[in-house]
Coordinates of C-alpha atoms and ligand atoms in Angstrom, one line a residue:
M1 CA -26.8 12.6 13.4
I2 CA -24.7 9.6 14.3
A3 CA -23.1 10.9 17.5
G4 CA -22.6 14.1 19.5
M5 CA -26.2 15.4 19.7
G6 CA -26.6 18.5 21.8
T7 CA -22.9 19.1 22.3
D8 CA -20.8 22.0 21.3
F9 CA -18.2 21.3 18.7
D10 CA -14.9 23.1 17.8
L11 CA -15.8 23.3 14.2
I12 CA -18.7 22.4 11.8
I13 CA -18.1 22.3 8.1
R14 CA -21.5 22.9 6.6
G15 CA -23.2 22.6 3.2
G16 CA -20.6 20.5 1.4
Q17 CA -21.0 17.0 0.1
L18 CA -19.3 14.5 2.3
V19 CA -17.8 11.5 0.5
S20 CA -16.1 8.4 1.9
A21 CA -14.8 5.3 0.1
A22 CA -18.3 3.9 0.8
G23 CA -20.0 6.7 -1.1
P24 CA -21.7 10.0 -0.3
I25 CA -22.8 10.8 3.3
A26 CA -25.8 13.0 3.9
G27 CA -25.5 16.1 6.1
D28 CA -22.6 18.0 7.6
I29 CA -19.5 17.2 9.7
A30 CA -18.6 18.3 13.2
L31 CA -15.2 18.1 14.9
R32 CA -14.1 18.1 18.5
D33 CA -10.6 17.7 20.0
G34 CA -9.0 17.0 16.7
R35 CA -11.4 14.1 15.9
I36 CA -14.6 13.7 13.8
A37 CA -17.3 14.0 16.4
A38 CA -20.5 13.7 14.3
L39 CA -21.8 13.3 10.8
G40 CA -25.2 14.1 9.5
D41 CA -27.6 16.5 11.2
V42 CA -25.0 18.1 13.5
G43 CA -26.9 21.3 14.3
T44 CA -25.0 24.6 14.5
A45 CA -23.5 24.7 18.0
A46 CA -19.8 25.1 17.2
A47 CA -17.1 27.6 18.0
R48 CA -16.5 28.0 14.3
V49 CA -18.5 27.2 11.2
V50 CA -16.9 26.8 7.7
E51 CA -19.3 27.1 4.8
A52 CA -18.5 24.6 2.0
E53 CA -21.4 25.0 -0.4
G54 CA -20.6 23.4 -3.8
K55 CA -17.5 21.6 -2.3
L56 CA -16.7 18.1 -1.5
I57 CA -15.5 17.1 2.0
L58 CA -13.1 14.2 1.8
P59 CA -10.7 12.4 4.1
G60 CA -7.2 13.8 3.8
G61 CA -4.9 11.9 1.4
V62 CA -2.7 9.1 2.6
D63 CA 0.5 8.8 0.6
A64 CA 2.0 5.4 1.5
H65 CA 5.2 5.7 -0.5
C66 CA 7.5 8.7 -0.4
H67 CA 11.2 9.3 0.1
I68 CA 11.8 12.1 2.5
E69 CA 15.2 13.4 3.7
Q70 CA 16.7 10.1 2.6
R71 CA 19.9 9.1 0.9
S72 CA 19.4 7.2 -2.5
G73 CA 20.8 3.9 -3.4
M74 CA 23.6 6.0 -5.2
G75 CA 24.3 7.7 -1.9
L76 CA 22.7 11.0 -2.9
M77 CA 20.6 12.9 -0.3
N78 CA 17.3 13.8 -1.8
A79 CA 16.1 17.4 -2.1
D80 CA 13.4 17.5 0.5
T81 CA 13.5 17.7 4.3
F82 CA 10.6 16.6 6.4
E83 CA 9.6 20.3 6.5
T84 CA 9.6 20.9 2.8
A85 CA 8.1 17.5 1.8
T86 CA 5.2 17.7 4.2
R87 CA 4.4 21.3 3.4
S88 CA 4.2 20.2 -0.3
A89 CA 2.1 17.2 0.6
A90 CA -0.3 19.3 2.6
M91 CA -0.7 21.8 -0.2
G92 CA -1.8 18.9 -2.4
G93 CA -4.4 17.7 0.1
T94 CA -2.3 14.9 1.7
T95 CA -2.4 14.7 5.6
S96 CA -0.5 11.4 6.2
V97 CA 2.7 10.1 4.7
I98 CA 4.6 6.9 5.0
S99 CA 8.3 7.5 4.2
F100 CA 11.3 5.3 4.7
A101 CA 13.6 4.8 7.7
A102 CA 16.6 3.6 5.5
Q103 CA 19.2 1.4 7.2
T104 CA 22.7 2.2 6.1
K105 CA 25.1 -0.8 5.7
G106 CA 26.3 -2.0 9.1
Q107 CA 23.7 0.1 11.0
R108 CA 21.4 -1.4 13.6
L109 CA 17.8 -1.2 12.5
G110 CA 16.6 0.6 15.6
D111 CA 19.2 3.3 15.1
A112 CA 17.9 3.9 11.6
V113 CA 14.3 4.3 12.8
A114 CA 15.3 6.5 15.7
D115 CA 17.3 8.8 13.4
Y116 CA 14.4 9.3 10.9
A117 CA 11.8 9.5 13.7
T118 CA 13.8 12.3 15.4
R119 CA 14.1 14.3 12.2
A120 CA 10.4 13.8 11.3
A121 CA 9.3 14.9 14.8
R122 CA 11.3 18.1 14.4
G123 CA 10.3 18.9 10.8
A124 CA 7.1 17.2 9.7
A125 CA 4.0 19.3 9.5
I126 CA 1.7 16.4 8.8
D127 CA 1.3 12.9 10.4
H128 CA 3.7 10.2 9.4
A129 CA 4.8 6.6 9.7
F130 CA 7.8 4.7 8.4
H131 CA 8.6 1.7 6.3
V132 CA 11.7 0.1 7.8
M133 CA 14.1 -0.2 4.8
V134 CA 16.4 -3.2 5.2
T135 CA 19.6 -3.1 3.3
D136 CA 21.9 -5.2 5.5
T137 CA 20.7 -8.4 7.2
G138 CA 24.2 -9.1 8.5
V139 CA 24.2 -6.6 11.3
E140 CA 24.3 -7.6 15.0
R141 CA 20.9 -8.8 16.4
F142 CA 19.2 -8.2 13.1
A143 CA 16.2 -10.5 13.6
E144 CA 15.6 -9.4 17.2
D145 CA 15.7 -5.7 16.2
L146 CA 13.3 -6.2 13.3
A147 CA 10.8 -8.1 15.5
H148 CA 11.0 -5.5 18.2
L149 CA 10.4 -2.6 15.7
I150 CA 7.4 -4.4 14.2
E151 CA 5.9 -5.1 17.6
A152 CA 6.5 -1.4 18.4
G153 CA 4.2 -0.4 15.5
H154 CA 6.6 -0.1 12.5
R155 CA 4.5 -2.7 10.7
S156 CA 5.9 -2.4 7.2
V157 CA 9.3 -3.3 5.9
K158 CA 10.8 -2.5 2.5
V159 CA 13.4 -4.5 0.6
F160 CA 14.8 -4.2 -2.9
T161 CA 15.6 -6.9 -5.4
T162 CA 17.8 -4.5 -7.4
Y163 CA 20.3 -1.6 -6.9
D164 CA 23.4 -1.9 -4.7
I165 CA 21.1 -2.0 -1.6
R166 CA 19.3 -5.2 -2.9
L167 CA 19.0 -8.3 -0.8
E168 CA 19.6 -11.8 -2.1
D169 CA 16.7 -14.2 -2.3
A170 CA 17.8 -16.0 0.8
E171 CA 17.9 -12.8 2.8
I172 CA 14.4 -11.8 1.7
L173 CA 13.1 -15.2 2.7
A174 CA 14.8 -14.7 6.1
V175 CA 13.2 -11.3 6.6
M176 CA 9.8 -12.9 5.7
D177 CA 10.4 -15.6 8.3
V178 CA 11.0 -13.1 11.0
M179 CA 8.0 -11.1 10.0
R180 CA 5.5 -13.9 9.5
P181 CA 4.5 -14.5 13.1
L182 CA 4.3 -10.8 14.0
G183 CA 1.8 -9.3 11.6
G184 CA 3.5 -6.9 9.3
L185 CA 3.7 -6.2 5.5
L186 CA 6.8 -6.7 3.4
C187 CA 7.0 -4.1 0.7
V188 CA 9.2 -4.9 -2.3
H189 CA 10.8 -2.9 -5.1
A190 CA 10.6 -5.9 -7.4
E191 CA 12.8 -5.8 -10.5
N192 CA 15.3 -8.5 -11.6
H193 CA 18.8 -7.1 -11.0
A194 CA 20.6 -9.3 -13.5
M195 CA 18.2 -8.4 -16.3
I196 CA 18.7 -4.7 -15.7
A197 CA 22.5 -5.1 -15.5
R198 CA 22.6 -7.1 -18.7
A199 CA 20.4 -4.5 -20.6
T200 CA 22.4 -1.6 -19.2
A201 CA 25.7 -3.1 -20.2
A202 CA 24.5 -3.7 -23.7
L203 CA 23.1 -0.2 -24.1
L204 CA 26.3 1.4 -22.8
A205 CA 28.5 -0.8 -25.0
D206 CA 26.4 0.5 -27.9
G207 CA 26.8 4.1 -27.0
Q208 CA 23.1 4.5 -26.0
T209 CA 23.7 6.5 -22.9
R210 CA 20.9 9.2 -22.9
P211 CA 18.0 9.5 -20.4
E212 CA 15.7 7.9 -23.0
H213 CA 17.8 4.8 -22.9
H214 CA 17.0 4.4 -19.2
A215 CA 13.6 2.9 -20.2
A216 CA 15.2 0.1 -22.2
S217 CA 17.7 -0.6 -19.4
H218 CA 14.8 -1.7 -17.2
P219 CA 13.1 -4.4 -19.3
R220 CA 9.5 -5.0 -18.5
M221 CA 10.4 -8.6 -18.0
A222 CA 12.6 -7.6 -15.1
E223 CA 9.5 -6.4 -13.2
I224 CA 7.3 -9.3 -14.3
E225 CA 9.9 -11.9 -13.2
A226 CA 10.6 -10.3 -9.8
V227 CA 7.0 -9.7 -9.0
A228 CA 6.2 -13.4 -9.8
R229 CA 9.1 -14.5 -7.6
M230 CA 8.1 -12.3 -4.7
I231 CA 4.6 -13.7 -5.0
R232 CA 6.0 -17.2 -4.8
F233 CA 8.0 -16.2 -1.7
A234 CA 4.7 -14.9 -0.1
E235 CA 3.1 -18.2 -1.0
L236 CA 5.9 -20.3 0.4
T237 CA 6.3 -18.4 3.7
G238 CA 2.7 -17.1 4.2
Q239 CA 4.2 -13.6 4.7
P240 CA 1.9 -10.8 3.3
A241 CA 3.6 -8.7 0.6
M242 CA 3.0 -5.4 -1.1
L243 CA 4.4 -5.0 -4.6
F244 CA 5.4 -1.4 -5.0
H245 CA 5.1 0.8 -8.1
L246 CA 3.9 -1.6 -10.8
S247 CA 4.5 -0.3 -14.3
T248 CA 3.2 -3.2 -16.3
P249 CA -0.2 -4.9 -16.6
E250 CA 1.5 -8.3 -16.8
A251 CA 2.8 -7.7 -13.2
A252 CA -0.7 -6.7 -12.1
D253 CA -2.0 -9.9 -13.7
Q254 CA 0.4 -11.9 -11.6
V255 CA -1.0 -10.2 -8.5
R256 CA -4.5 -11.0 -9.7
G257 CA -3.7 -14.7 -10.1
A258 CA -2.1 -14.8 -6.7
R259 CA -4.9 -13.1 -4.9
R260 CA -7.3 -15.6 -6.5
R261 CA -5.2 -18.4 -5.1
G262 CA -5.6 -16.8 -1.7
I263 CA -2.0 -15.5 -1.4
P264 CA -1.8 -12.4 0.8
V265 CA -0.5 -9.9 -1.7
W266 CA -1.4 -6.3 -2.6
S267 CA 0.0 -3.9 -5.2
E268 CA 0.5 -0.2 -5.8
T269 CA 1.1 2.0 -8.8
C270 CA 1.8 5.8 -9.2
P271 CA 0.4 8.7 -11.3
H272 CA 3.5 8.7 -13.5
Y273 CA 2.8 5.1 -14.7
L274 CA -0.9 5.9 -15.3
L275 CA -0.6 9.3 -16.9
M276 CA 2.8 9.5 -18.6
T277 CA 4.7 7.4 -21.1
K278 CA 8.5 6.9 -21.7
E279 CA 8.2 9.7 -24.3
V280 CA 8.9 12.1 -21.5
L281 CA 12.5 10.9 -21.4
R282 CA 13.1 12.1 -25.0
R283 CA 14.0 15.8 -24.3
E284 CA 16.8 18.0 -25.5
G285 CA 20.1 17.4 -23.7
L286 CA 19.7 15.9 -20.3
E287 CA 16.3 17.4 -19.7
G288 CA 14.7 13.9 -19.8
A289 CA 16.5 13.1 -16.6
K290 CA 13.8 15.1 -14.7
W291 CA 11.4 12.2 -15.4
M292 CA 13.8 9.3 -14.9
C293 CA 12.5 6.8 -12.4
S294 CA 12.6 3.1 -11.8
P295 CA 10.8 1.2 -13.0
P296 CA 10.5 3.6 -15.9
Q297 CA 7.3 4.9 -17.5
R298 CA 6.2 2.5 -20.3
G299 CA 3.7 2.9 -23.2
E300 CA 0.1 4.0 -23.8
S301 CA -1.2 0.4 -23.6
D302 CA 0.5 -0.1 -20.3
C303 CA -1.2 3.0 -18.9
A304 CA -4.6 1.6 -20.1
G305 CA -3.8 -1.8 -18.7
L306 CA -2.9 -0.4 -15.3
W307 CA -6.2 1.5 -15.1
E308 CA -8.0 -1.8 -15.9
A309 CA -6.0 -3.5 -13.1
I310 CA -7.1 -0.7 -10.7
W311 CA -10.8 -1.2 -11.6
R312 CA -10.4 -4.9 -11.1
E313 CA -8.8 -4.1 -7.7
D314 CA -5.7 -6.1 -8.6
I315 CA -4.0 -2.8 -7.7
Q316 CA -5.4 -1.3 -4.5
V317 CA -3.3 1.8 -3.8
I318 CA -2.0 4.8 -5.8
S319 CA 1.0 6.4 -4.1
S320 CA 3.4 9.2 -5.3
D321 CA 6.8 7.5 -4.9
H322 CA 8.0 11.1 -4.3
A323 CA 11.8 10.9 -4.8
P324 CA 13.0 14.5 -5.2
Y325 CA 16.2 15.5 -6.8
R326 CA 16.9 19.0 -8.2
F327 CA 17.9 19.3 -11.8
D328 CA 21.3 20.6 -10.9
E329 CA 24.7 19.3 -9.6
S330 CA 23.2 18.7 -6.2
G331 CA 20.8 16.1 -7.7
K332 CA 20.1 14.8 -11.2
L333 CA 23.3 16.3 -12.7
R334 CA 25.7 15.3 -10.0
A335 CA 27.8 13.4 -12.6
G336 CA 27.9 16.5 -14.7
P337 CA 26.2 17.7 -17.9
E338 CA 27.4 14.7 -19.9
A339 CA 26.1 12.1 -17.4
R340 CA 25.1 8.7 -18.7
F341 CA 21.6 7.4 -17.8
D342 CA 23.1 5.0 -15.2
E343 CA 24.8 7.9 -13.4
I344 CA 21.6 9.9 -12.9
A345 CA 19.5 9.6 -9.7
N346 CA 16.1 8.0 -10.2
G347 CA 12.8 9.6 -9.1
L348 CA 10.5 12.5 -9.5
P349 CA 8.5 14.7 -7.1
G350 CA 4.9 13.7 -6.7
L351 CA 3.6 14.4 -3.1
E352 CA 1.8 17.6 -4.1
T353 CA 0.4 16.6 -7.5
R354 CA -0.8 13.1 -6.7
L355 CA -4.3 14.0 -5.5
P356 CA -5.1 16.7 -8.1
L357 CA -3.8 14.5 -10.9
L358 CA -5.9 11.6 -9.8
F359 CA -9.0 13.5 -9.0
D360 CA -8.8 14.9 -12.6
A361 CA -8.1 11.5 -14.1
I362 CA -10.7 9.6 -12.1
V363 CA -13.5 12.0 -11.4
S364 CA -13.3 14.9 -13.8
N365 CA -12.5 12.6 -16.7
G366 CA -15.2 10.1 -15.8
R367 CA -13.1 7.0 -15.2
G368 CA -14.6 6.5 -11.7
S369 CA -16.4 8.1 -8.8
V370 CA -15.3 10.4 -6.0
A371 CA -15.6 7.3 -3.7
D372 CA -13.2 5.4 -5.9
F373 CA -10.8 8.4 -5.7
V374 CA -11.0 8.4 -1.9
R375 CA -10.6 4.6 -1.7
L376 CA -7.4 4.5 -3.8
T377 CA -5.7 7.5 -2.3
A378 CA -6.7 7.5 1.4
T379 CA -8.9 4.6 2.7
A380 CA -7.2 1.6 1.2
P381 CA -3.6 2.7 2.1
A382 CA -4.7 3.6 5.7
R383 CA -6.4 0.2 6.0
I384 CA -3.6 -1.9 4.4
Y385 CA -0.9 -0.3 6.4
G386 CA -2.9 -0.1 9.6
L387 CA -2.8 3.6 10.2
A388 CA -5.0 4.2 13.2
G389 CA -7.6 7.0 12.8
K390 CA -6.7 7.8 9.2
G391 CA -8.3 7.6 5.8
D392 CA -12.1 7.6 6.5
L393 CA -15.0 9.8 7.6
R394 CA -16.4 8.2 10.8
P395 CA -16.9 9.5 14.3
G396 CA -13.8 9.0 16.3
M397 CA -11.4 9.2 13.3
D398 CA -8.8 11.9 13.2
A399 CA -10.3 15.1 11.7
D400 CA -8.0 15.0 8.6
L401 CA -10.2 16.6 5.9
V402 CA -9.9 18.2 2.6
V403 CA -12.5 20.7 1.3
W404 CA -12.2 19.9 -2.4
D405 CA -13.4 22.2 -5.2
P406 CA -14.5 19.9 -8.0
E407 CA -14.8 22.7 -10.5
R408 CA -11.6 24.6 -10.2
S409 CA -9.3 24.2 -13.2
V410 CA -5.5 24.7 -12.8
T411 CA -2.7 24.5 -15.3
Y412 CA 0.5 23.4 -13.6
G413 CA 3.5 25.9 -14.0
A414 CA 7.2 25.4 -14.1
D415 CA 8.0 25.8 -10.4
D416 CA 4.7 26.1 -8.6
L417 CA 5.1 23.3 -6.1
H418 CA 6.0 23.8 -2.4
D419 CA 8.7 21.2 -2.2
N420 CA 12.4 21.9 -2.7
V421 CA 12.8 20.4 -6.1
G422 CA 12.6 23.4 -8.5
Y423 CA 10.7 21.8 -11.3
N424 CA 7.2 20.4 -11.8
P425 CA 7.2 17.2 -13.9
W426 CA 3.6 18.0 -14.8
E427 CA 4.2 21.5 -16.1
G428 CA 1.6 22.5 -18.7
R429 CA -0.9 19.9 -17.6
Q430 CA -4.4 21.2 -17.0
I431 CA -6.4 19.5 -14.3
T432 CA -9.9 20.1 -12.9
G433 CA -10.5 19.7 -9.1
W434 CA -8.4 21.3 -6.4
P435 CA -7.8 21.0 -2.6
E436 CA -9.0 24.3 -1.4
R437 CA -8.7 23.9 2.4
V438 CA -6.9 21.2 4.4
F439 CA -7.4 20.2 8.1
L440 CA -5.0 18.1 10.1
R441 CA -6.6 16.8 13.3
G442 CA -9.0 19.7 13.1
Q443 CA -6.4 22.4 12.6
E444 CA -6.6 24.3 9.3
I445 CA -3.2 23.9 7.6
V446 CA -4.0 25.0 4.1
R447 CA -6.4 27.7 2.9
D448 CA -6.7 29.3 -0.5
G449 CA -3.1 28.7 -1.6
G450 CA -1.6 29.6 1.8
F451 CA 0.2 27.1 4.1
Y452 CA -0.5 27.5 7.8
G453 CA 1.0 24.2 9.1
L454 CA 3.9 24.1 11.5
P455 CA 7.1 22.1 11.3
G456 CA 7.0 19.6 14.1
A457 CA 3.2 19.6 14.5
G458 CA 3.0 16.3 12.6
Q459 CA 2.7 13.2 14.8
L460 CA 3.9 9.6 14.4
I461 CA 0.8 7.6 13.5
P462 CA 0.0 4.7 15.8
R463 CA -0.2 1.3 14.1
P464 CA -1.3 -0.9 17.0
D465 CA -3.2 -3.3 14.9
P466 CA -1.7 -5.8 12.4
G467 CA -4.9 -5.3 10.4
V468 CA -4.8 -7.0 7.0
T469 CA -1.6 -8.7 8.0
A470 CA -2.9 -10.2 11.2
R471 CA -1.7 -13.8 11.7
Ligands
DUC501 N1 12.8 4.4 -7.9 C1 12.9 3.8 -6.7 O1 13.1 2.7 -6.5 N2 12.9 4.6 -5.6 C2 12.8 6.0 -5.7 C3 12.5 6.6 -7.0 C4 12.6 5.6 -8.1 O2 12.5 6.0 -9.3
ZN502 ZN1 11.3 1.5 -5.6
ZN503 ZN1 10.3 4.5 -3.9

């Protein structure tokens, strides 16, 4: 036993296989006051004992990129509230999320963060943090507000190089200059706007307006160029950067080269770039809109190349990029049943499916170990984003745990998720491995398909430490 000998615990989970990103841990786990109190030979003195024979005990998932109760770049409110999104996340084994506090044009940054934090405090059933999404650097006291928020623990900032909410290069450099002395991570949606606009105009002029043409409207070169440019910005300013949702191995190669040169950059991809191709966009009518996201899914060889980048650790994090829109006039079909691809909201739901899909792909399909799965989906994001107490199995850490059944096979159905989206993009896919029970700071919030969490029980995650971004 590592700590806690001879004491009573609130809960012991017994007989399962504990696994952290470092590998298997022998023995059992004991919890007290919402934290991990002891690992190993913990005895039996606890108020409650949960038997977990044949199961894995893993840190709760950390999803570092999800859009919750947020207006899109097109001005469309997404389908999930903090309540529905975090319920869905928990049902899929995720206990921490980082979503976006999105600045509207003209809004002071602190007001944006206060607005999202208030709504999350009311609705979120799991723990949460925010990326400060900057869309307007021209507002009053911008630099001062940004510095203040970072110092207050909002240690990641998101900018776009495309969409109407994009920043110009000079503005991105100015954001980096503010961040550089403070210890924070700049996250970038990196695609070249002019290349996308050019491809889109050519497709529309040629009458190619269907969801499947969305893929060609975001040329892979647009991602490769913008990722390379953002890396050079990180090199020039010394400001650490995270390249969000890579869809091409060439972009991951740029990250590899940069990291070898000592430039502080990290990268992320998502299940829909690893396990889907752009073929999903070719459905009857507008059905393909359900899978439309930016950047788009690519080809089989891209999926294979991204997996290779993961094993080389050029990509360190796998997030959902949960961006939920219903397949009706409130969401994907807002521009009507004849909508062109450029009038359709981008994004697909993924909070609940991320961990089961990745456990199946990594562990059940033999691509990697349980420890790899834990590292990519919990430990690395918690460390990179400085989420105190999250993503690992150690005494003193928050008791966010998943009792995982590695044998259970499930075939996803049409509308079996617990979000507010009304379709499952992975319908028909069979996966092996399932989150059977979920604990948030020691409280059981999911058991055998039932949700027992409470809206408002989720807490803002402290981020006192600049961590990997320390100056
Ligand atoms: N692309 C984004 O940039 N954000 C949300 C969803 C998407 O597809
Ligand atoms: Zn994005
Ligand atoms: Zn996103």
